[in-house]
Tab-separated table of C-alpha atoms in Angstrom:
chain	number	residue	atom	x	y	z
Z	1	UNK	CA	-17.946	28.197	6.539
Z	2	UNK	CA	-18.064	24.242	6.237
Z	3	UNK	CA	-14.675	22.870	7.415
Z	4	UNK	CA	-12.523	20.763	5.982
Z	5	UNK	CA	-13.026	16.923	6.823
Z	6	UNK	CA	-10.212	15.741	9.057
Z	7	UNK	CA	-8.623	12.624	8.315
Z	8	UNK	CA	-6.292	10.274	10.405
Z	9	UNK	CA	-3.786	8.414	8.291
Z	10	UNK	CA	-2.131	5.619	11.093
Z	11	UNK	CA	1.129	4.857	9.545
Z	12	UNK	CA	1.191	8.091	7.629
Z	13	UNK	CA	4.674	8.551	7.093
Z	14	UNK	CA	5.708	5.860	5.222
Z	15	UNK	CA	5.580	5.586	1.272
Z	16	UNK	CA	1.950	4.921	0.978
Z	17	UNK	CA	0.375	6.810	3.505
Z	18	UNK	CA	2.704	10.447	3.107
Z	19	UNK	CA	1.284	10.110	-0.813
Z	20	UNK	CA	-2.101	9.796	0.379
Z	21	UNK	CA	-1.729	12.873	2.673
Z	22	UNK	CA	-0.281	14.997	-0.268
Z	23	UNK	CA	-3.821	13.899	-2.424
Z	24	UNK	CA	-5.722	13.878	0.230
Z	25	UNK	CA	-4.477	17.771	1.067
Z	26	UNK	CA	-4.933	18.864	-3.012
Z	27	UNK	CA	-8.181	17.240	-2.834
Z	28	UNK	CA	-9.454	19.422	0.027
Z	29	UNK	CA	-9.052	17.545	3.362
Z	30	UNK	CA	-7.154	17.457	6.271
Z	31	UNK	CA	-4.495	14.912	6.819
Z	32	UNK	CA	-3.531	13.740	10.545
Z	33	UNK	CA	-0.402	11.479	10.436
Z	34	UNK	CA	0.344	9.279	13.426
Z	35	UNK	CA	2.959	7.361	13.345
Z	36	UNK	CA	5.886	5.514	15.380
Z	37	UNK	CA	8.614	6.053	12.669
Z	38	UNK	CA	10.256	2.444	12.897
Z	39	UNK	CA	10.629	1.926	9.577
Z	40	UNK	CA	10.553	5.584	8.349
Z	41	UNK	CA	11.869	9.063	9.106
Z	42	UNK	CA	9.986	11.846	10.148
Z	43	UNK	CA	8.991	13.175	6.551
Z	44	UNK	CA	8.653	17.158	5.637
Z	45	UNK	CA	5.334	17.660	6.458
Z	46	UNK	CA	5.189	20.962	7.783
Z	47	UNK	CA	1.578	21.326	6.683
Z	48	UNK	CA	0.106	18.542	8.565
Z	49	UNK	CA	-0.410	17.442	11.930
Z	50	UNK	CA	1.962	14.900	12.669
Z	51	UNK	CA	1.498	12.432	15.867
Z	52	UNK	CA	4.135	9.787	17.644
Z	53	UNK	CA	2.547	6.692	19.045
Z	54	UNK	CA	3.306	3.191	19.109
Z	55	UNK	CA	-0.147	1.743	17.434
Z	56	UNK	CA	0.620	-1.472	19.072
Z	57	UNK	CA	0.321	0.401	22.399
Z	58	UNK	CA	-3.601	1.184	23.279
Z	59	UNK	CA	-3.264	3.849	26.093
Z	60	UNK	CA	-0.164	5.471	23.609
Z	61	UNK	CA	-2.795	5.934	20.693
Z	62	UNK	CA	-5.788	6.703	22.548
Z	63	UNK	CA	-3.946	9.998	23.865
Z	64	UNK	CA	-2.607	10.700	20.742
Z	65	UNK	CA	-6.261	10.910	18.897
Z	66	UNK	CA	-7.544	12.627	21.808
Z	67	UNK	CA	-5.449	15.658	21.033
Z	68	UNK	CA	-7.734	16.043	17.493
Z	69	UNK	CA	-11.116	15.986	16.266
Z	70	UNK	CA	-13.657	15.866	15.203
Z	71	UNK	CA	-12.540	13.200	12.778
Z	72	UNK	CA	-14.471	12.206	9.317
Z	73	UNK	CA	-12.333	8.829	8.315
Z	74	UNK	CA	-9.676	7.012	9.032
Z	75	UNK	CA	-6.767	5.064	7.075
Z	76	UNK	CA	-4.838	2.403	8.237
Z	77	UNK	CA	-1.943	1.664	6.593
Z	78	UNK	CA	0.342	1.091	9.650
Z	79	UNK	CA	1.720	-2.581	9.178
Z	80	UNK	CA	5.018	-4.284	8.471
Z	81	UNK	CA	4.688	-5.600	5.195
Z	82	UNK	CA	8.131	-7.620	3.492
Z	83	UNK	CA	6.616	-11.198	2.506
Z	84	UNK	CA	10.463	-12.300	3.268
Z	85	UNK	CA	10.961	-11.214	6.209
Z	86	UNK	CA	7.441	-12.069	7.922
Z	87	UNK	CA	8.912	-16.034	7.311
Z	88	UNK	CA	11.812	-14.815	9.232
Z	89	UNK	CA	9.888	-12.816	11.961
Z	90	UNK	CA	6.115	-14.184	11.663
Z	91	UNK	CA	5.257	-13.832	15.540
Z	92	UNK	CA	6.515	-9.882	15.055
Z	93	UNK	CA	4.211	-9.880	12.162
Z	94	UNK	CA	1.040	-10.977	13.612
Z	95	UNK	CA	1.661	-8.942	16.992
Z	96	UNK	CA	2.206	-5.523	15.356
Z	97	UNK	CA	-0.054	-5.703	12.328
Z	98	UNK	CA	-2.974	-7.266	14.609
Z	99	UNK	CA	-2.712	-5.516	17.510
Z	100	UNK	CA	-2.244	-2.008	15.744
Z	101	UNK	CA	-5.470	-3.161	13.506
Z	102	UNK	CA	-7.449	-4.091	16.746
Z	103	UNK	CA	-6.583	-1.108	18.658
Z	104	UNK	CA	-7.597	1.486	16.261
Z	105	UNK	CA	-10.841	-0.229	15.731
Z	106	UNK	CA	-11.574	0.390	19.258
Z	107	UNK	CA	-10.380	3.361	19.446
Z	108	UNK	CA	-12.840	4.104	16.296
Z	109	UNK	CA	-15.721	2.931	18.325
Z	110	UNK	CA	-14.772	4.965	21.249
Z	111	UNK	CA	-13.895	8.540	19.480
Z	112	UNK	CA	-16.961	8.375	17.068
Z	113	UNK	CA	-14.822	8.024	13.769
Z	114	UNK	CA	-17.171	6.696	11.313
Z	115	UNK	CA	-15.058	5.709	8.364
Z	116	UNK	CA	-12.484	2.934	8.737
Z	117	UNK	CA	-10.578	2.490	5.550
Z	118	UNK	CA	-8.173	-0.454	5.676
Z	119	UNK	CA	-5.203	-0.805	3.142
Z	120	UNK	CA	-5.282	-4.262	2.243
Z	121	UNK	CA	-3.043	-6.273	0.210
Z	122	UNK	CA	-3.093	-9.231	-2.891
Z	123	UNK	CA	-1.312	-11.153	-0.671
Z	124	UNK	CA	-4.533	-11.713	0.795
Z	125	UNK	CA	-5.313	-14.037	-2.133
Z	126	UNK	CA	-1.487	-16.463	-1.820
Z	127	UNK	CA	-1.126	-18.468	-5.391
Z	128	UNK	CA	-4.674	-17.946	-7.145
Z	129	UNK	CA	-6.447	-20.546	-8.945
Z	130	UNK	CA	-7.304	-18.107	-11.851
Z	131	UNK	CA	-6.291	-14.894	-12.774
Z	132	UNK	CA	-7.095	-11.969	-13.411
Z	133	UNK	CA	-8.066	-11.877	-9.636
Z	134	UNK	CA	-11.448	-11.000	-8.010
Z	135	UNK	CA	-12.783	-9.939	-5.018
Z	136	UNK	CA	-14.490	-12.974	-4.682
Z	137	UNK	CA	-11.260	-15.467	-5.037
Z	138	UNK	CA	-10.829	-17.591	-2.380
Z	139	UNK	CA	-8.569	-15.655	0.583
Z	140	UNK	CA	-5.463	-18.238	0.724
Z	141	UNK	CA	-2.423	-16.590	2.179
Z	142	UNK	CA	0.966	-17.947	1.589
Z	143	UNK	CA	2.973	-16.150	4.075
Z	144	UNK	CA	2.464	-14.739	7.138
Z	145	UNK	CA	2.147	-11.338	6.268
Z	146	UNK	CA	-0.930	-12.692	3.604
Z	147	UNK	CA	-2.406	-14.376	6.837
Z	148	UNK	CA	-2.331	-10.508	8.841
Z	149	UNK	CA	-3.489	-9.013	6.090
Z	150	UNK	CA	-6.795	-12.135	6.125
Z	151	UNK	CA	-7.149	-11.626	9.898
Z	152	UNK	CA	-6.875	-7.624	10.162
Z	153	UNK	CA	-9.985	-7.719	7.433
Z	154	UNK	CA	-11.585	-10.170	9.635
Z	155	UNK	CA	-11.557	-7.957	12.356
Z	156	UNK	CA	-12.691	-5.092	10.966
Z	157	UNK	CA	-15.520	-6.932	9.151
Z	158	UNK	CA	-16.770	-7.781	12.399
Z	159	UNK	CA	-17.381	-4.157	13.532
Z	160	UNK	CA	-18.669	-3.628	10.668
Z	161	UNK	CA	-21.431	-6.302	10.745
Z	162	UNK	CA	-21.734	-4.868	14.330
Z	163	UNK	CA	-22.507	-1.334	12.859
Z	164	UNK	CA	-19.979	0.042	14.682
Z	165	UNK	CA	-18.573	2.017	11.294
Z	166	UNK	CA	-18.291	1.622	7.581
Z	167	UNK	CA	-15.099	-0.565	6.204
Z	168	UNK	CA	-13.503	-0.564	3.587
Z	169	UNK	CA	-10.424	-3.111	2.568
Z	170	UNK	CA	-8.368	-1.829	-0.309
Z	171	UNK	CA	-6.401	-4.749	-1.875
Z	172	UNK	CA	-3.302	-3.531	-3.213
Z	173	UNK	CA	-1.440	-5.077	-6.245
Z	174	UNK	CA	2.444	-3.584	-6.458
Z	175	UNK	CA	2.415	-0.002	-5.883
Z	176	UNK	CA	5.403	1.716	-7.259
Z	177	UNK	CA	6.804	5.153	-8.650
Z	178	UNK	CA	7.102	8.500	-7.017
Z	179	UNK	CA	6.127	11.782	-6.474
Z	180	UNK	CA	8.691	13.774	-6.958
Z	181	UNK	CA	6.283	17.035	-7.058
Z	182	UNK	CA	6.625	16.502	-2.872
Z	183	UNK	CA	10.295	14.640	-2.921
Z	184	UNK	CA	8.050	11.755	-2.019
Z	185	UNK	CA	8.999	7.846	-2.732
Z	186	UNK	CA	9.477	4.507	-1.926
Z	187	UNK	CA	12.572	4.462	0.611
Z	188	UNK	CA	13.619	1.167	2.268
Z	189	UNK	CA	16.844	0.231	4.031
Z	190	UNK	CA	17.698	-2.335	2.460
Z	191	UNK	CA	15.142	-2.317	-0.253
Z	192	UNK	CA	13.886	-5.401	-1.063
Z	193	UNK	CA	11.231	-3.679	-4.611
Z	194	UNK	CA	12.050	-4.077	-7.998
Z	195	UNK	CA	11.393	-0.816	-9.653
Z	196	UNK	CA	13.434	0.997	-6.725
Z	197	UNK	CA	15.935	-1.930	-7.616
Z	198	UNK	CA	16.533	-1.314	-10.724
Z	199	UNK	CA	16.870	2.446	-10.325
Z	200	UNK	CA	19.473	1.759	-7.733
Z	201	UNK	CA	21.097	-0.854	-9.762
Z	202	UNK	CA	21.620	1.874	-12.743
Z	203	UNK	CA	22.597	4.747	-10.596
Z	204	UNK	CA	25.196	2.449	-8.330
Z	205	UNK	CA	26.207	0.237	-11.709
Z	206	UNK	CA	25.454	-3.123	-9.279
Z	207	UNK	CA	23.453	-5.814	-10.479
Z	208	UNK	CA	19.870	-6.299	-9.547
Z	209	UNK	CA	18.542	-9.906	-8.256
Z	210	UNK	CA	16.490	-11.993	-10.128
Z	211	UNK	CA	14.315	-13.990	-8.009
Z	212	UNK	CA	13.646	-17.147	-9.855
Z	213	UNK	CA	12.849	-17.906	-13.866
Z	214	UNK	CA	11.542	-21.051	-13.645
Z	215	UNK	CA	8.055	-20.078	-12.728
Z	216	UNK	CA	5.169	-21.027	-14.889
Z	217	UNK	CA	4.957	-17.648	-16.717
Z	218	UNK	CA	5.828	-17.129	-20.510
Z	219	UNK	CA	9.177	-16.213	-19.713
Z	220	UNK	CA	9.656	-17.836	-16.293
Z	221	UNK	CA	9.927	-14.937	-13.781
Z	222	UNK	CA	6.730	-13.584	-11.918
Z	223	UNK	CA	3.785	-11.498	-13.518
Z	224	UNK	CA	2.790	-8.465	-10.881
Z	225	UNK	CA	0.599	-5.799	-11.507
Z	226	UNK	CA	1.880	-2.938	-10.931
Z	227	UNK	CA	0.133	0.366	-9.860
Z	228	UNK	CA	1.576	3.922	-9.858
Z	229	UNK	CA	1.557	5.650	-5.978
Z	230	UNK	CA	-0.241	8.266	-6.930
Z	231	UNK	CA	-2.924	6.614	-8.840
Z	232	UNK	CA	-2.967	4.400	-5.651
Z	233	UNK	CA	-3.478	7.589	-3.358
Z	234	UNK	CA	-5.984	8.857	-5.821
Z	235	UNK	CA	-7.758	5.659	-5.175
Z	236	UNK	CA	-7.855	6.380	-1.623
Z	237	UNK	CA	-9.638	10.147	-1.641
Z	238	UNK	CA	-12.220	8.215	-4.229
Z	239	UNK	CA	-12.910	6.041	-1.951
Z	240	UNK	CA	-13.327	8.126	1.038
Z	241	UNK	CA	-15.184	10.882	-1.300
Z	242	UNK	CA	-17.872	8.198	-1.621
Z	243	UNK	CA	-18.252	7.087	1.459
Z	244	UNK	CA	-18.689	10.077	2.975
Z	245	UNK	CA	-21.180	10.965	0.518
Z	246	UNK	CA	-23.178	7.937	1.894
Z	247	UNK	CA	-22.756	6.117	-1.072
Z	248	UNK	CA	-23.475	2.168	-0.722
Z	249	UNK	CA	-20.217	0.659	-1.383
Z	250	UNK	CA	-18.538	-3.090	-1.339
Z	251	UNK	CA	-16.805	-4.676	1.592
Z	252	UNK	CA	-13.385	-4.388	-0.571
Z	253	UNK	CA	-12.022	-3.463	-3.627
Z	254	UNK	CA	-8.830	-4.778	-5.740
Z	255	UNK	CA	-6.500	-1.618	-6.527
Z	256	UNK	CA	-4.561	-2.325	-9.229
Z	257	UNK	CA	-4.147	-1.661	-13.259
Z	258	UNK	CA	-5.678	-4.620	-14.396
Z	259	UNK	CA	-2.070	-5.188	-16.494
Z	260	UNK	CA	0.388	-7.758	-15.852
Z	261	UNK	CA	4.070	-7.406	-16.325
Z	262	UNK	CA	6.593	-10.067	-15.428
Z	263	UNK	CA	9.798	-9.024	-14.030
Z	264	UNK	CA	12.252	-9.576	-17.271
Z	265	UNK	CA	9.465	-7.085	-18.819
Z	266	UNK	CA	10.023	-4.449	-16.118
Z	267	UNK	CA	13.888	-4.555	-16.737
Z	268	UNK	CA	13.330	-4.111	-19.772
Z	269	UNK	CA	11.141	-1.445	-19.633
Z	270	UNK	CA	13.498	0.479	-17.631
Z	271	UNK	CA	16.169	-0.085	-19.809
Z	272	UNK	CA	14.299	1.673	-22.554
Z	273	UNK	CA	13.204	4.802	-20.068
Z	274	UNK	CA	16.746	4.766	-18.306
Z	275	UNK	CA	18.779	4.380	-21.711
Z	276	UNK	CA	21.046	1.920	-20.207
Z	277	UNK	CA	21.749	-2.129	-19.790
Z	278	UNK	CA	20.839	-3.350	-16.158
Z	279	UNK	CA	23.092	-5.900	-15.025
Z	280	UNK	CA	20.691	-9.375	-13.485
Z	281	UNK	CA	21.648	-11.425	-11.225
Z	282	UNK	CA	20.120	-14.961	-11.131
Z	283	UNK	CA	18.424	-15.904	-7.729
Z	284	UNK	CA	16.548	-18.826	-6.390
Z	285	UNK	CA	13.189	-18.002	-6.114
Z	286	UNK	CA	11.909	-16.657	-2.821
Z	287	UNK	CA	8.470	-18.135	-0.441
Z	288	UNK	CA	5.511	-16.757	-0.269
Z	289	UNK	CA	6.270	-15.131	-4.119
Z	290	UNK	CA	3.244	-16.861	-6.561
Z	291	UNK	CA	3.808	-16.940	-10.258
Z	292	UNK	CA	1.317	-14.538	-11.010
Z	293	UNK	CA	-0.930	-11.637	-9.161
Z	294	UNK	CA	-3.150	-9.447	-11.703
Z	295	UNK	CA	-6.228	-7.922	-10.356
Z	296	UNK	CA	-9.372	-8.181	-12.155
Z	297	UNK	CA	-10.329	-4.156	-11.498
Z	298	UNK	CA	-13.882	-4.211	-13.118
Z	299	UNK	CA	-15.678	-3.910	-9.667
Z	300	UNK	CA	-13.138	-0.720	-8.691
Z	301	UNK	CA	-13.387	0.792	-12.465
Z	302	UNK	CA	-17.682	0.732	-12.009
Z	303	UNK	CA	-17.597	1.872	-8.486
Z	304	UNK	CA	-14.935	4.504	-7.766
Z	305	UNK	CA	-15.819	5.240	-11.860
Z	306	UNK	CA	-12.029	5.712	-11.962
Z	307	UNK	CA	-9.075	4.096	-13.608
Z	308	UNK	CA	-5.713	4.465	-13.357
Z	309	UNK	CA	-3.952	7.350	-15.342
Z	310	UNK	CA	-0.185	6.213	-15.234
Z	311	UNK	CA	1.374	3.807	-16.692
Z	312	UNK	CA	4.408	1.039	-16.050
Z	313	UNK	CA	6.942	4.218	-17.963
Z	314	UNK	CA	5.753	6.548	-15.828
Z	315	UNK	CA	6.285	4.703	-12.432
Z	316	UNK	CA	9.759	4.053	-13.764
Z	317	UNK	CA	10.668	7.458	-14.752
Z	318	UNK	CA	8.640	9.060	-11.974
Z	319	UNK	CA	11.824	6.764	-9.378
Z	320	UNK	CA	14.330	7.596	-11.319
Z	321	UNK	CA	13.379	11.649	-10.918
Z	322	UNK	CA	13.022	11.668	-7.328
Z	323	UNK	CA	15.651	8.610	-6.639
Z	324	UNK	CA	18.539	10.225	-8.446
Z	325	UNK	CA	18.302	12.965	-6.886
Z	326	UNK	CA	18.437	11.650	-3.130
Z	327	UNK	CA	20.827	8.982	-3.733
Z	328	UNK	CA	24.175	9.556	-2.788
């Protein structure tokens, strides 16, 4: 009997990577999760493998991996990741997010994992000259955490010219939602995205922030794109599905909807799924934020021949399901 491909997921148990174990497990494989649970707490996943290591610490990882195998792929989604706060902490930023990114690429080489798939960001591409957004716009970063994001696929692409394994960078847009099917979501302290915002902001009857309306949008505030988690995860096992089936695939690939919504839409949008008035508060607008991020997703739509199945309601009521029920 064929077994199941084993998959490492480095930085597994944080929002991102614990839905991609969950698809990754329906869709047949078998999740690994190493982590160093900084920013997250150990998560309920009594039917995976679950590692501690400090990524940022070589000898720490390499026993870690050592204890599994053999292994098929590899996602790395392991990185600190608040635009905000990598102004604040920028030297933080590039240490952990490079040296995690560097180390596991060796420690590809060295265990014979042949798949490297890298969760990118649209940070990558700062304030675009033209959007919708393609993988061939100019990489620009306008924070630090952009600039990681440029050097970690740097890297990577290196080894991969190298032949050392296949890479892939996923560019995310704004992932958001929940799963509420595994009690999974988004979970911050303090939480700094809207949708999880504005959830909290009905449940707690607070205000949520506005960060700037005087951007040039139609109505002033910024246009995202914004992606449900589990379409995002989905995105993932496509990805890896292909390359393990040897398919010839691009260096990187926008993940996204394709849709842009600027942030007075998404209040309002909630207000119609929630039923109730959200209270703004006006902010000045924050660095690093551009007017406007919407991916052009023809490239992923022709080669995972996928698109997204959720829409901007269903990210919102998807929250709500699984936040109102762990909030306190």
């Amino acid at each position: 009997m064929k077994k199941s491909p084993m998959i490492v997921l480095a930085g597994g148990n944080g929002y991102i990577g614990g839905t991609t174990a969950f698809a990754l497990q329906e869709a047949g494989f078998v999740p690994v999760i190493i982590d160093n649970f900084s920013t997250s707490k150990k998560g309920a996943f009594n039917d995976f493998e679950v590692l501690e290591a400090d990524l940022t610490d070589f000898s720490q990882t390499q026993r870690a991996l050592k204890k599994i195998g053999p292994v098929a792929g590899l996602i790395h989604f392991a990185a600190k990741a608040l635009v905000p706060e990598s102004f604040e902490i920028p030297g933080l930023y590039y240490k952990n997010n490079l040296l995690s990114t560097a180390n596991l690429a060796e420690l590809s080489v060295e265990l014979g994992i042949p798949i490297f798939l890298h969760s990118s960001s649209c940070a990558v591409y700062g304030v675009p000259k033209s959007v919708p957004i393609s993988e061939n716009s100019e990489l620009h970063a306008s924070s630090p955490y952009g600039d990681t994001k440029i050097m970690a696929e740097i890297l990577l692409d290196r080894y991969r010219q190298m032949g050392k394994f296949k890479v892939l960078h996923l560019r995310y847009f704004n992932p958001a939602g929940a799963w509420p099917k595994y009690d999974w979501g988004e979970a911050h302290d303090p939480e700094t995205h809207l949708i999880p915002n504005l959830i909290l902001s009905a449940i707690k009857n607070q205000p949520v922030s506005l960060f700037g309306d005087q951007y040039s949008t139609p109505d002033g505030s910024c246009i995202r794109d914004f992606i449900h988690v589990v379409d995002l995860a989905e995105a993932h096992v496509k990805t890896l599905q292909m390359l393990l089936a040897g398919k010839a695939m691009p260096p990187c690939l926008n993940i996204g909807r394709g849709e842009g919504s600027s942030v007075l839409q998404v209040i309002q949008a909630a207000e119609k799924v929630l039923g109730k008035k959200i209270q703004v508060k006006k902010e000045p607008g924050r660095a690093g934020d551009p007017p406007e991020l919407v991916a052009d997703v023809t490239l992923m739509n022709k080669v995972l021949d996928w698109t997204p199945r959720k829409s901007l309601s269903n990210m919102i009521e998807d929250d709500w399901t699984w936040r109102s029920s762990t909030v306190k």
